[in-house]
CSV table of C-alpha atoms in Angstrom, one decimal:
chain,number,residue,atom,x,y,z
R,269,UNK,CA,80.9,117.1,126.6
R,270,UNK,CA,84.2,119.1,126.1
R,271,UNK,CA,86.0,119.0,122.7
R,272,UNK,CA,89.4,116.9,122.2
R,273,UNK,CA,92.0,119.7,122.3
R,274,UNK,CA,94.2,119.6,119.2
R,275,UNK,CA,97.4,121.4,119.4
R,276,UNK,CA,98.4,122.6,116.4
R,277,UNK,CA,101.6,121.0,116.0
R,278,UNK,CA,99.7,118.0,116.2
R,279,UNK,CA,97.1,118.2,113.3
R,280,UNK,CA,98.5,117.9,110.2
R,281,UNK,CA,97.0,120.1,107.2
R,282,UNK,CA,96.8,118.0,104.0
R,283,UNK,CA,99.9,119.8,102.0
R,284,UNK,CA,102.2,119.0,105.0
R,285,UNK,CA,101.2,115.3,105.5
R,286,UNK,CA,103.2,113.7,102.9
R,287,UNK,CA,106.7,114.7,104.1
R,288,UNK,CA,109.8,112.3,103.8
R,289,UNK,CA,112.8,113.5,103.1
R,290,UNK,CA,116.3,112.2,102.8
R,291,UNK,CA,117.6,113.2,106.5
R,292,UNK,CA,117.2,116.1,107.3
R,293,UNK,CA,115.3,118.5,109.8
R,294,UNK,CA,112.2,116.5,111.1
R,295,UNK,CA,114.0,113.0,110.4
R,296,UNK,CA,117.6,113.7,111.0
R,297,UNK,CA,119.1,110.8,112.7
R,298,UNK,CA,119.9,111.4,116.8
R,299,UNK,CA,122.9,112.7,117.2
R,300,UNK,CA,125.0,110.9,120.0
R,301,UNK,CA,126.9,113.4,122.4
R,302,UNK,CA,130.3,113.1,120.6
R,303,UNK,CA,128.2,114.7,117.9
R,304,UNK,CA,127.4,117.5,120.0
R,305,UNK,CA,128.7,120.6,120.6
R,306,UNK,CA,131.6,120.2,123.6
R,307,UNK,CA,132.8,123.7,125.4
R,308,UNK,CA,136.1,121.5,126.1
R,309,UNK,CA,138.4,120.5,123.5
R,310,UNK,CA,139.1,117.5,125.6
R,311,UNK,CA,137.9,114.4,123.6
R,312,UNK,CA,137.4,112.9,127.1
R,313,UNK,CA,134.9,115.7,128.1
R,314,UNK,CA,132.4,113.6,126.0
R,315,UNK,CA,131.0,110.8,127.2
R,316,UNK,CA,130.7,107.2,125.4
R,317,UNK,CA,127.1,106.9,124.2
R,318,UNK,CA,125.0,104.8,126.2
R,319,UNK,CA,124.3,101.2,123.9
R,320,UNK,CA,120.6,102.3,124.4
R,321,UNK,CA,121.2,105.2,122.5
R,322,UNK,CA,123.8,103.0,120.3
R,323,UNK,CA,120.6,100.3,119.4
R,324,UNK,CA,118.7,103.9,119.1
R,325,UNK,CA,121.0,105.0,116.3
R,326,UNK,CA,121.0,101.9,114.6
R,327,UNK,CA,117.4,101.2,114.1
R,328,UNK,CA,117.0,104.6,112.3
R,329,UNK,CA,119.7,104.3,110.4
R,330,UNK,CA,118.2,100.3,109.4
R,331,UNK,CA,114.4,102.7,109.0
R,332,UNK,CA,116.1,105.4,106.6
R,333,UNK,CA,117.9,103.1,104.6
R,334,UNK,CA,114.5,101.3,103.8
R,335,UNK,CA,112.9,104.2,102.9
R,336,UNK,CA,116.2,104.4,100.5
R,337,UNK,CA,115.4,100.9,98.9
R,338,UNK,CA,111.8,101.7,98.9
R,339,UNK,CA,112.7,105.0,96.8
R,340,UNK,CA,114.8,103.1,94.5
R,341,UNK,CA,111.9,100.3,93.8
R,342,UNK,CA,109.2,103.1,93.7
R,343,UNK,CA,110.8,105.4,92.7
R,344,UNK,CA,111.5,109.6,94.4
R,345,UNK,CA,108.1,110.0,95.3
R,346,UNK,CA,107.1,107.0,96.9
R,347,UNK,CA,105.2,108.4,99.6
R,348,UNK,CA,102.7,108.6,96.8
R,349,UNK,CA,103.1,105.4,94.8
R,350,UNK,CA,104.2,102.5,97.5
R,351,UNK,CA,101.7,99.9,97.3
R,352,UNK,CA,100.7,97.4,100.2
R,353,UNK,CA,101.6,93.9,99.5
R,354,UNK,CA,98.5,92.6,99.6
R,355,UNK,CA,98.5,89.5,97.1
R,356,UNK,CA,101.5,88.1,98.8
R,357,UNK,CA,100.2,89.1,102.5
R,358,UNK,CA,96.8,87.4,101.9
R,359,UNK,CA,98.7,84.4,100.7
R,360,UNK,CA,100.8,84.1,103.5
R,361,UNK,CA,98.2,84.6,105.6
R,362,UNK,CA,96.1,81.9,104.1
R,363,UNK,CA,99.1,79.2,104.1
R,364,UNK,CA,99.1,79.8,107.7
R,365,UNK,CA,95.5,78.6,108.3
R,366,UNK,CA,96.1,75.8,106.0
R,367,UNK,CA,99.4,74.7,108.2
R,368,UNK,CA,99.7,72.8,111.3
R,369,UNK,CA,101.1,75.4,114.1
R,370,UNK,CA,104.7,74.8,115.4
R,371,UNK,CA,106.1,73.8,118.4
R,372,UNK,CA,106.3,77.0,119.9
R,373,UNK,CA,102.9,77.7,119.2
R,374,UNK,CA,101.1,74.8,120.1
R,375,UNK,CA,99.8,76.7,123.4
R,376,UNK,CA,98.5,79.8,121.6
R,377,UNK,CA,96.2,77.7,118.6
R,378,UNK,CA,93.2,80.5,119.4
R,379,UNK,CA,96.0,83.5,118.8
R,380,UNK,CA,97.0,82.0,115.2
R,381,UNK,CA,93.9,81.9,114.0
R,382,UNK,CA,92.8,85.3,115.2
R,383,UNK,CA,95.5,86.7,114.0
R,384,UNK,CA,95.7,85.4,110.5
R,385,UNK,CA,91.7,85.9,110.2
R,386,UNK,CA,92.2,89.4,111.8
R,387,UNK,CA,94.6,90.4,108.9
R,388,UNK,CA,92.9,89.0,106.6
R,389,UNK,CA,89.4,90.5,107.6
R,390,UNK,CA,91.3,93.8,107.4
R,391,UNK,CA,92.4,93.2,103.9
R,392,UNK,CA,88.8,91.8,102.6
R,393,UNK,CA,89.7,88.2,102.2
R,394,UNK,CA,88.4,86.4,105.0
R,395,UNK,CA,88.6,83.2,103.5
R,396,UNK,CA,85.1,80.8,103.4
R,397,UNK,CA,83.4,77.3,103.2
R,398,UNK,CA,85.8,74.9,104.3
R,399,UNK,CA,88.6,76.9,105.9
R,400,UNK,CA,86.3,78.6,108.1
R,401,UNK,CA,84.6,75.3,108.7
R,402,UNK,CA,87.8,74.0,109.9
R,403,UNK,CA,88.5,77.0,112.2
R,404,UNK,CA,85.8,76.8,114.0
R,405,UNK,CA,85.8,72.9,114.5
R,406,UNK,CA,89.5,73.8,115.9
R,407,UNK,CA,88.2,76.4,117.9
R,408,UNK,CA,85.3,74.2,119.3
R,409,UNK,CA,88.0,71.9,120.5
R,410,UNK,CA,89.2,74.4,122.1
R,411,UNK,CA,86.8,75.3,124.7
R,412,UNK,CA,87.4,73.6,128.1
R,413,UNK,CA,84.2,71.7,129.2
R,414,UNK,CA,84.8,74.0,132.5
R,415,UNK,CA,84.6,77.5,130.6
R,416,UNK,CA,87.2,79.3,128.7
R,417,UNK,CA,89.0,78.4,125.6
R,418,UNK,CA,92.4,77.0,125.9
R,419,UNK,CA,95.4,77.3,123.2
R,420,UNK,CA,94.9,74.3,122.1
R,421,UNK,CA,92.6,71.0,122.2
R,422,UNK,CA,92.8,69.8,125.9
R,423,UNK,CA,94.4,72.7,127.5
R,424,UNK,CA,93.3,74.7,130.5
R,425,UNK,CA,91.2,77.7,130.0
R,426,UNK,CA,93.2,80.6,129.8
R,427,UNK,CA,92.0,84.3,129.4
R,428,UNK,CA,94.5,84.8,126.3
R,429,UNK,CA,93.4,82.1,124.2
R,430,UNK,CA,89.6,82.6,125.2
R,431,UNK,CA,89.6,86.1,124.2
R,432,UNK,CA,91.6,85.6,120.6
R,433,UNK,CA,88.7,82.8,120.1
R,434,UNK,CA,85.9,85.0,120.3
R,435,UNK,CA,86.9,87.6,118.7
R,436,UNK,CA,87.7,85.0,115.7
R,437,UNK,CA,83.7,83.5,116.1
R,438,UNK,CA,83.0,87.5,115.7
R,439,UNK,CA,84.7,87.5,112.3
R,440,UNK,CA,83.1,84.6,111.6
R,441,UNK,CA,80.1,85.6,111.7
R,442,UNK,CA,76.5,84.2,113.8
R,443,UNK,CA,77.3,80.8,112.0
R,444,UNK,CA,79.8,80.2,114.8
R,445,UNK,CA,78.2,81.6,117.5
R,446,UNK,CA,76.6,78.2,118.7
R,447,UNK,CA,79.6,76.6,120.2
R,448,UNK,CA,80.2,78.8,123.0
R,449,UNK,CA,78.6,77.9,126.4
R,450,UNK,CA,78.0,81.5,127.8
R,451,UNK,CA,76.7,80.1,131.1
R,452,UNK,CA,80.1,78.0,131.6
R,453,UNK,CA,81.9,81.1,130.3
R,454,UNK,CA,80.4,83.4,132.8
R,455,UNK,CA,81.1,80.8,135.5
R,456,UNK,CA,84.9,80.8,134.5
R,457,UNK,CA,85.1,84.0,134.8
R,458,UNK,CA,83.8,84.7,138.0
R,459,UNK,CA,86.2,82.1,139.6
R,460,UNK,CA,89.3,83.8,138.0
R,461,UNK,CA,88.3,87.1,139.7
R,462,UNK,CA,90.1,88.3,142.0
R,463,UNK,CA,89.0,90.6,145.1
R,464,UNK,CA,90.8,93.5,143.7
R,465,UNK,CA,88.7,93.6,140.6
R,466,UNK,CA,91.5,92.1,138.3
R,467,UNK,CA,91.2,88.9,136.4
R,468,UNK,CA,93.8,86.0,136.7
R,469,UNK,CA,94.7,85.1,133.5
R,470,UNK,CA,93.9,81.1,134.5
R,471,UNK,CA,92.7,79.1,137.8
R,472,UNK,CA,96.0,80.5,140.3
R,473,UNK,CA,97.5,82.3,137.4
R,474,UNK,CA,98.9,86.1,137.2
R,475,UNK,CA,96.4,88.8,137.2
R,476,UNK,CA,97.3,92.2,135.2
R,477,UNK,CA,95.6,94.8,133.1
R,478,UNK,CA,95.5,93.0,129.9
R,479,UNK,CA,94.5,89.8,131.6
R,480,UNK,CA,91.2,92.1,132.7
R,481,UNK,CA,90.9,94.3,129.2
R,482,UNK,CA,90.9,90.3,127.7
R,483,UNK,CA,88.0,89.3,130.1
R,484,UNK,CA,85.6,92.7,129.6
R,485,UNK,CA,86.2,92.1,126.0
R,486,UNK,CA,84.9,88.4,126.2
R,487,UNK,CA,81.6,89.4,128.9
R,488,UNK,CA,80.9,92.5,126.7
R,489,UNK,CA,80.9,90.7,123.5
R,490,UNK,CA,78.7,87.5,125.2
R,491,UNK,CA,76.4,90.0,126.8
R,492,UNK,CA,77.5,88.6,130.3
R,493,UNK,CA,78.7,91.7,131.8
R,494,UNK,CA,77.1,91.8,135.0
R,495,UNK,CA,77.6,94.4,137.8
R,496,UNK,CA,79.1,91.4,140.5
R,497,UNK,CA,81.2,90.5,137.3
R,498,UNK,CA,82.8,94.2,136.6
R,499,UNK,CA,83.0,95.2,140.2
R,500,UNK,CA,86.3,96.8,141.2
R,501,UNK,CA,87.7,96.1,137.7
R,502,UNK,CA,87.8,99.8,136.8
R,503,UNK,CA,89.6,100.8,140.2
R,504,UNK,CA,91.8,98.2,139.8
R,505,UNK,CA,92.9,100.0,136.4
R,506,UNK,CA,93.1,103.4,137.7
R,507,UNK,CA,95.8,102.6,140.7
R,508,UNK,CA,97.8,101.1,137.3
R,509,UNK,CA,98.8,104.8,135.9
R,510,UNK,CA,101.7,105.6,136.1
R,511,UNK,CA,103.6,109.2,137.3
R,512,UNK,CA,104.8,109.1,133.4
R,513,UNK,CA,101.1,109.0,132.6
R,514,UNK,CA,100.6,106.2,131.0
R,515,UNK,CA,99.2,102.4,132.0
R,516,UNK,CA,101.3,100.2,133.7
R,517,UNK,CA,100.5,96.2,134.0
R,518,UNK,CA,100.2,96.2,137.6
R,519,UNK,CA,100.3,99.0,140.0
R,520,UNK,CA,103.6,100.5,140.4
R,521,UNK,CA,104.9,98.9,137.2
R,522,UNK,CA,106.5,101.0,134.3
R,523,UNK,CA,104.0,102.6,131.9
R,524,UNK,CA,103.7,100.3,128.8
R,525,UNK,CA,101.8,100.8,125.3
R,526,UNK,CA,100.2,97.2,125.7
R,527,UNK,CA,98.8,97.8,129.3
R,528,UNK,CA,98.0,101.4,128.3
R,529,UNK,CA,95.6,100.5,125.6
R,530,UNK,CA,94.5,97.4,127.6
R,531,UNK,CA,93.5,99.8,130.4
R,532,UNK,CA,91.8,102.5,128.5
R,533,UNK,CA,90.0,100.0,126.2
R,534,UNK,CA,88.6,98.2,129.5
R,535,UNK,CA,87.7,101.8,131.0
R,536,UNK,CA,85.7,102.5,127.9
R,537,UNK,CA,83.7,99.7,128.3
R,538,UNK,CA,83.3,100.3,131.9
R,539,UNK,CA,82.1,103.9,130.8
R,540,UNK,CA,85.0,105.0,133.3
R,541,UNK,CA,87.5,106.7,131.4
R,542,UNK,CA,87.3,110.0,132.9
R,543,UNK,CA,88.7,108.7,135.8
R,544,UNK,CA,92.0,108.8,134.3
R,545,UNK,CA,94.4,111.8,134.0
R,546,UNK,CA,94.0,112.6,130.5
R,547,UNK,CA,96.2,115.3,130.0
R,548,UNK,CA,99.1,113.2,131.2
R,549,UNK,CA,98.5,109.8,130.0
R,550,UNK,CA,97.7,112.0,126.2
R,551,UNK,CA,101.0,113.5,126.3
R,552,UNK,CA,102.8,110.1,127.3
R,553,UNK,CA,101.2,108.1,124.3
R,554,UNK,CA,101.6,111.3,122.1
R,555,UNK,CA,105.7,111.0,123.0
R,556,UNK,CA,105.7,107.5,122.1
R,557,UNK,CA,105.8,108.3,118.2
R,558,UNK,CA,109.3,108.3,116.5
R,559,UNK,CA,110.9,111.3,115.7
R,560,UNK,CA,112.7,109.8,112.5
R,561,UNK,CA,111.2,106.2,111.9
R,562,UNK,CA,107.2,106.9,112.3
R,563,UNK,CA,106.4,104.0,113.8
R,564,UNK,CA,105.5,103.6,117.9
R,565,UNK,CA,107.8,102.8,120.4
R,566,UNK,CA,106.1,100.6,123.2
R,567,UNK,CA,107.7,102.6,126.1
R,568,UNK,CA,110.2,105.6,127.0
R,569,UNK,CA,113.8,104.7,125.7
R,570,UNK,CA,112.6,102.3,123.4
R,571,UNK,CA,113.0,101.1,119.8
R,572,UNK,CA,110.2,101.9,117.4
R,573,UNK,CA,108.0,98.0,116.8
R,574,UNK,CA,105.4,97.9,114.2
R,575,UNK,CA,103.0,96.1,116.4
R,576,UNK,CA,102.6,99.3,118.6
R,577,UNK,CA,100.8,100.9,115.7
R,578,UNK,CA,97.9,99.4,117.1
R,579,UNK,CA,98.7,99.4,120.8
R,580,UNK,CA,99.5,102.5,120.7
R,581,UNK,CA,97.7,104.3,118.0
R,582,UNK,CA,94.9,102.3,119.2
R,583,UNK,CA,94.6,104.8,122.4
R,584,UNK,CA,94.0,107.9,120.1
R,585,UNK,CA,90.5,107.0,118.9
R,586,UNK,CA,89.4,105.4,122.5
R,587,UNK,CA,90.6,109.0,123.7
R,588,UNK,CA,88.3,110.2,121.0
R,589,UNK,CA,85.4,108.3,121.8
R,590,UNK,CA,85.7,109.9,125.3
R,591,UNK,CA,85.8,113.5,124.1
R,592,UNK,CA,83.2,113.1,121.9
R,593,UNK,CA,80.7,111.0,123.3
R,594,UNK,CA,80.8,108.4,120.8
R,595,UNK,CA,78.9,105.0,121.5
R,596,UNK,CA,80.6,101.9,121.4
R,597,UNK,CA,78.0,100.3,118.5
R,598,UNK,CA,77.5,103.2,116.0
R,599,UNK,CA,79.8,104.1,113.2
R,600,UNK,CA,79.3,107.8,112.3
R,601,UNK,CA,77.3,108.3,109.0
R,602,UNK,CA,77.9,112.3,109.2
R,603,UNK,CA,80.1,113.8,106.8
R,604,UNK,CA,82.7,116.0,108.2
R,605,UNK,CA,86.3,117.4,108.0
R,606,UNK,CA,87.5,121.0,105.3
R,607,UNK,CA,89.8,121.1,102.7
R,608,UNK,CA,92.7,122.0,105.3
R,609,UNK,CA,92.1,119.4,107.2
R,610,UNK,CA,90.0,116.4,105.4
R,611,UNK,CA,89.3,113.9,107.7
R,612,UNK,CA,90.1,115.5,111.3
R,613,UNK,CA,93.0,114.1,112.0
R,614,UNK,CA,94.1,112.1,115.3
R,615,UNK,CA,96.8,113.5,117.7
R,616,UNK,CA,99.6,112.3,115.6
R,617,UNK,CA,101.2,112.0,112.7
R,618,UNK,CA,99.0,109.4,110.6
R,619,UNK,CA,101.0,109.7,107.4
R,620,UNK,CA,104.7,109.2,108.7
R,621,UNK,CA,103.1,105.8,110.5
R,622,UNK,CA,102.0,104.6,107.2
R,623,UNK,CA,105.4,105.4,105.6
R,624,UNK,CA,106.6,103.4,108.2
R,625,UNK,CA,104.9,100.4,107.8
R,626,UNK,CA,104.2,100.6,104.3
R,627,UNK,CA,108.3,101.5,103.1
R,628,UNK,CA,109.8,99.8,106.6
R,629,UNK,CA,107.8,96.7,107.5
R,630,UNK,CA,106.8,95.1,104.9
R,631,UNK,CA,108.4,91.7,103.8
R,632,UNK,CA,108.9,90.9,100.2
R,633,UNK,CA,107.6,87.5,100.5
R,634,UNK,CA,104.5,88.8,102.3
R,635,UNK,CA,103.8,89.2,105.8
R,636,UNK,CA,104.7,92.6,107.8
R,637,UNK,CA,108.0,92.7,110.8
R,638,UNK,CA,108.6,94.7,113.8
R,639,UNK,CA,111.1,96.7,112.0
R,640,UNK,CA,113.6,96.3,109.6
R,641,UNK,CA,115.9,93.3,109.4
R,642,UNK,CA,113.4,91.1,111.6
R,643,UNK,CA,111.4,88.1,110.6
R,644,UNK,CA,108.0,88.2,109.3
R,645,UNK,CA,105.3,86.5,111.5
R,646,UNK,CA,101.5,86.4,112.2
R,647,UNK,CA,101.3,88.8,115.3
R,648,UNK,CA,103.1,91.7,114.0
R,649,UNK,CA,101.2,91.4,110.2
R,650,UNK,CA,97.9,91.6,112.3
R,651,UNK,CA,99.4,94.2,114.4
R,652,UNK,CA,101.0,96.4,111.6
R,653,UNK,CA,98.1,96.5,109.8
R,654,UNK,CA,95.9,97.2,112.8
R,655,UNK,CA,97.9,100.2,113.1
R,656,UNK,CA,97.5,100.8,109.4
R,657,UNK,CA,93.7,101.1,110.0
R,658,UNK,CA,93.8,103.5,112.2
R,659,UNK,CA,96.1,105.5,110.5
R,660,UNK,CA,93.9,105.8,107.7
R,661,UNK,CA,90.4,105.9,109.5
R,662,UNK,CA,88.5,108.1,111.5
R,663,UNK,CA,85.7,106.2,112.1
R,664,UNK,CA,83.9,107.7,115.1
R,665,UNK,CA,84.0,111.2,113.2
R,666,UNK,CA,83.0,110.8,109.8
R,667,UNK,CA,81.5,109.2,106.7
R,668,UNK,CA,83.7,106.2,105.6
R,669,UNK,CA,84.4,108.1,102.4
R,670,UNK,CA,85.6,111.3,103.9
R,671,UNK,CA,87.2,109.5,107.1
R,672,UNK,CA,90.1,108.5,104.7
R,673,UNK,CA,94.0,109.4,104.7
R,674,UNK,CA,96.0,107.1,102.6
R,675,UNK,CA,99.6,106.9,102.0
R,676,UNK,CA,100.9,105.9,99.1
R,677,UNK,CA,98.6,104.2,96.2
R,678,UNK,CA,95.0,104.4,96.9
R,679,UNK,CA,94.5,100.7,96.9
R,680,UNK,CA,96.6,100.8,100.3
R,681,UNK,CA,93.4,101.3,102.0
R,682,UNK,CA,91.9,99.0,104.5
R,683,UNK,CA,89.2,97.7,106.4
R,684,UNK,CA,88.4,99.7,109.3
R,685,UNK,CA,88.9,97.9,112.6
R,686,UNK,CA,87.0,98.6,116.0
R,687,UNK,CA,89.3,100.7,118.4
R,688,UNK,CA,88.1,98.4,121.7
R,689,UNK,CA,88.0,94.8,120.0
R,690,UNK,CA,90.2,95.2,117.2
R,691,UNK,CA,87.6,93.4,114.7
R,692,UNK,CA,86.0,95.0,112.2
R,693,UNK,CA,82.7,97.5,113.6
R,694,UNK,CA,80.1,95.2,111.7
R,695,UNK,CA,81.2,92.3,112.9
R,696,UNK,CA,81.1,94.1,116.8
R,697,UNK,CA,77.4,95.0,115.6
R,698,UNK,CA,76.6,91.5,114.5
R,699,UNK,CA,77.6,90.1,117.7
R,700,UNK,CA,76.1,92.7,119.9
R,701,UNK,CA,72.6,92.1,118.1
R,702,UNK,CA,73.3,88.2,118.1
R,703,UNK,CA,73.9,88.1,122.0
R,704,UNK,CA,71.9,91.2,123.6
R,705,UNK,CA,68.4,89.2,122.7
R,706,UNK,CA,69.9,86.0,124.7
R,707,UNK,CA,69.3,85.9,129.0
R,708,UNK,CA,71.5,87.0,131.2
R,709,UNK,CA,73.8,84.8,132.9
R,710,UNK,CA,72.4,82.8,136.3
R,711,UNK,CA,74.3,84.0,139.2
């Protein structure tokens, strides 16, 4: 199996990781083209900057001057001192669960829950005894009597909701296993298939890469993955790169740090990766990184958004996993990584994402944001601190203890998450040894 190439520029020796400055060099703002050089002295020689590049400027400015208020709070090293929230993060994650959803919720019930038990799982306080008693009697209400999970009690199955509740009975734990009806599942599934290999995301709904990533996720995790299930899916995938590189949600569609992880994460399970163009959908993710900010941009031209710290830094260990021949159910127990370099290192800048999240996106009254001067809410604090995981972990490579790179206080560290489910890797053991023993699905 060939090694993952590292260019240099892209592994980060430990003295150089911690690097913030005031702006200048690495994170000096964009310059617009009035702030270029002109070989006219003609003011009208320079063209008006385009209100992408406009929004562009702004949102590093809004990035730099957090990292300004952070400095002030934390003081001129920060980098080394910020903390992670997590008192008030856990406790606004927590109220959540305890809370009735709003209006503009009521169809995604499953994706609350997931994502407040998600973050929480990632901080170590998945809450017990009656709050998880009430999820999963919420969940359980859920599940159309036809297969699926719905967002809510009474409502069609839909892949998005389905796969957010499993993944939420897998943090759980084999407690909650019982009230899913794998036969009825697997059923469901097979009538939202669609001749191309994709998966509608409900009976005569849209079909797209992440409606298919959502529906592998859900067979592999129920041990219903069968050959007449899977067929075509991984083609299907394929004809959604892109000429940019990356992973588009349908073929011919813009690449897009969603699909691409979606796609990738499906092909790993399909044990088809390789038929990918790895060099260019590597160097597409690779340019989706910030050049002042940190953070992930979710395509080309885009603002930076905290939730693409997982959907994008996601892709580096799948990529990973490829390279090195990794299996899907076995965390590394083999110590690795030098004094240069202590943990290996994925193919981009892990520090300047935690500065990111950790000086940019957190809110003071708990909770994590896209970026700065946006609300707080449940999918981005999952997301952000997704991303935060893999920032800080190397799982497939090393011992827990020498996998680590932490920004900022050493408490900031979390729990490491799964790069295809995005749960934590004993809970994705747990389920795996849970379901493999049961029978197979009747055709």
């Amino acid at each position: 199996t060939p090694s993952l190439p590292l260019h240099p520029s892209l592994v980060q020796p430990s003295s150089a990781m911690s690097h913030w400055t005031p702006p200048s060099s690495f994170r000096s703002p964009t310059p617009t083209s009035a702030d270029e050089p002109s070989s006219s002295s003609t003011p009208s020689s320079s063209p008006s900057p385009s209100p992408s590049l406009l929004l562009q400027q702004e949102t590093e400015k809004s990035v730099l001057e957090a990292f300004e208020l952070t400095s002030l709070r934390e003081g001129p090293d920060w980098v080394h001192s910020v903390r992670l929230r997590r008192e008030k993060h856990r406790n606004y994650l927590l109220s959540s669960l305890r809370t009735k959803g709003h209006i503009s919720l009521l169809a995604s019930g499953p994706w609350k829950v997931y994502w407040a038990m998600h973050a929480l799982e990632l901080l170590d306080s998945v809450p017990q005894g009656d709050t998880l008693a009430s999820v999963i009697d919420f969940l359980s209400g859920c599940q159309h009597p036809d297969g699926g999970f719905g967002g809510g009690n009474g409502q069609i199955g839909h892949l998005a909701p389905t796969y957010a509740a499993i993944l939420t009975l897998c943090i759980i734990g084999t407690e909650a296993f019982s009230i899913v009806d794998r036969q009825k599942m697997y059923e469901w599934l097979m009538r939202i298939k669609k001749t191309n290999g994709s998966f509608a995301m409900h009976v005569g709904g849209e079909a797209d890469v992440r409606s298919t990533y959502c529906a592998l996720v859900v067979a592999s995790l129920l041990n219903i993955l069968t050959p007449r299930l899977v067929s075509q899916s991984a083609e299907y995938i394929i004809q959604c790169q892109t000429y940019e590189g990356g992973i588009g949600g349908e073929p011919g569609t813009e690449a897009h740090g969603g699909y691409a992880f979606c796609g990738i994460a499906a092909l790993a399970l399909l044990d088809r990766v390789a038929a990918l163009d790895l060099p260019r959908f590597l160097k597409w993710v690779c340019m989706r990184q910030g050049r002042v900010e940190g953070g992930f941009m979710g395509r080309a031209n885009k603002l930076v958004d905290g939730c693409y710290s997982w959907w994008q830094g996601g892709v580096f260990p799948l990529i990973d996993m490829f390279y090195t021949n990794k299996d899907l159910y076995q965390l590394s127990t083999v110590p690795g990584g030098t004094d240069e370099n202590p943990a290996g290192g994925w193919m981009f800048d892990q520090l300047a994402l935690q500065e990111y999240l950790l000086g940019a996106c957190q809110s003071p009254f708990g909770g994590l944001l896209d970026k700065p001067g946006c609300p707080r809410d449940l999918y981005h604090t999952c997301y952000t601190l997704s991303g935060l995981s893999v920032a800080q972990h190397n799982p497939f490579y090393y011992s827990l203890d020498a996998a680590t790179i932490v920004s900022g206080h050493k408490s900031n560290l979390v729990e490491v998450t799964h790069p295809i489910y995005n749960i934590h890797h004993q809970q994705v053991v747990a389920a795996h040894h849970h379901f493999s023993v049961l029978p197979p699905p009747k055709e």
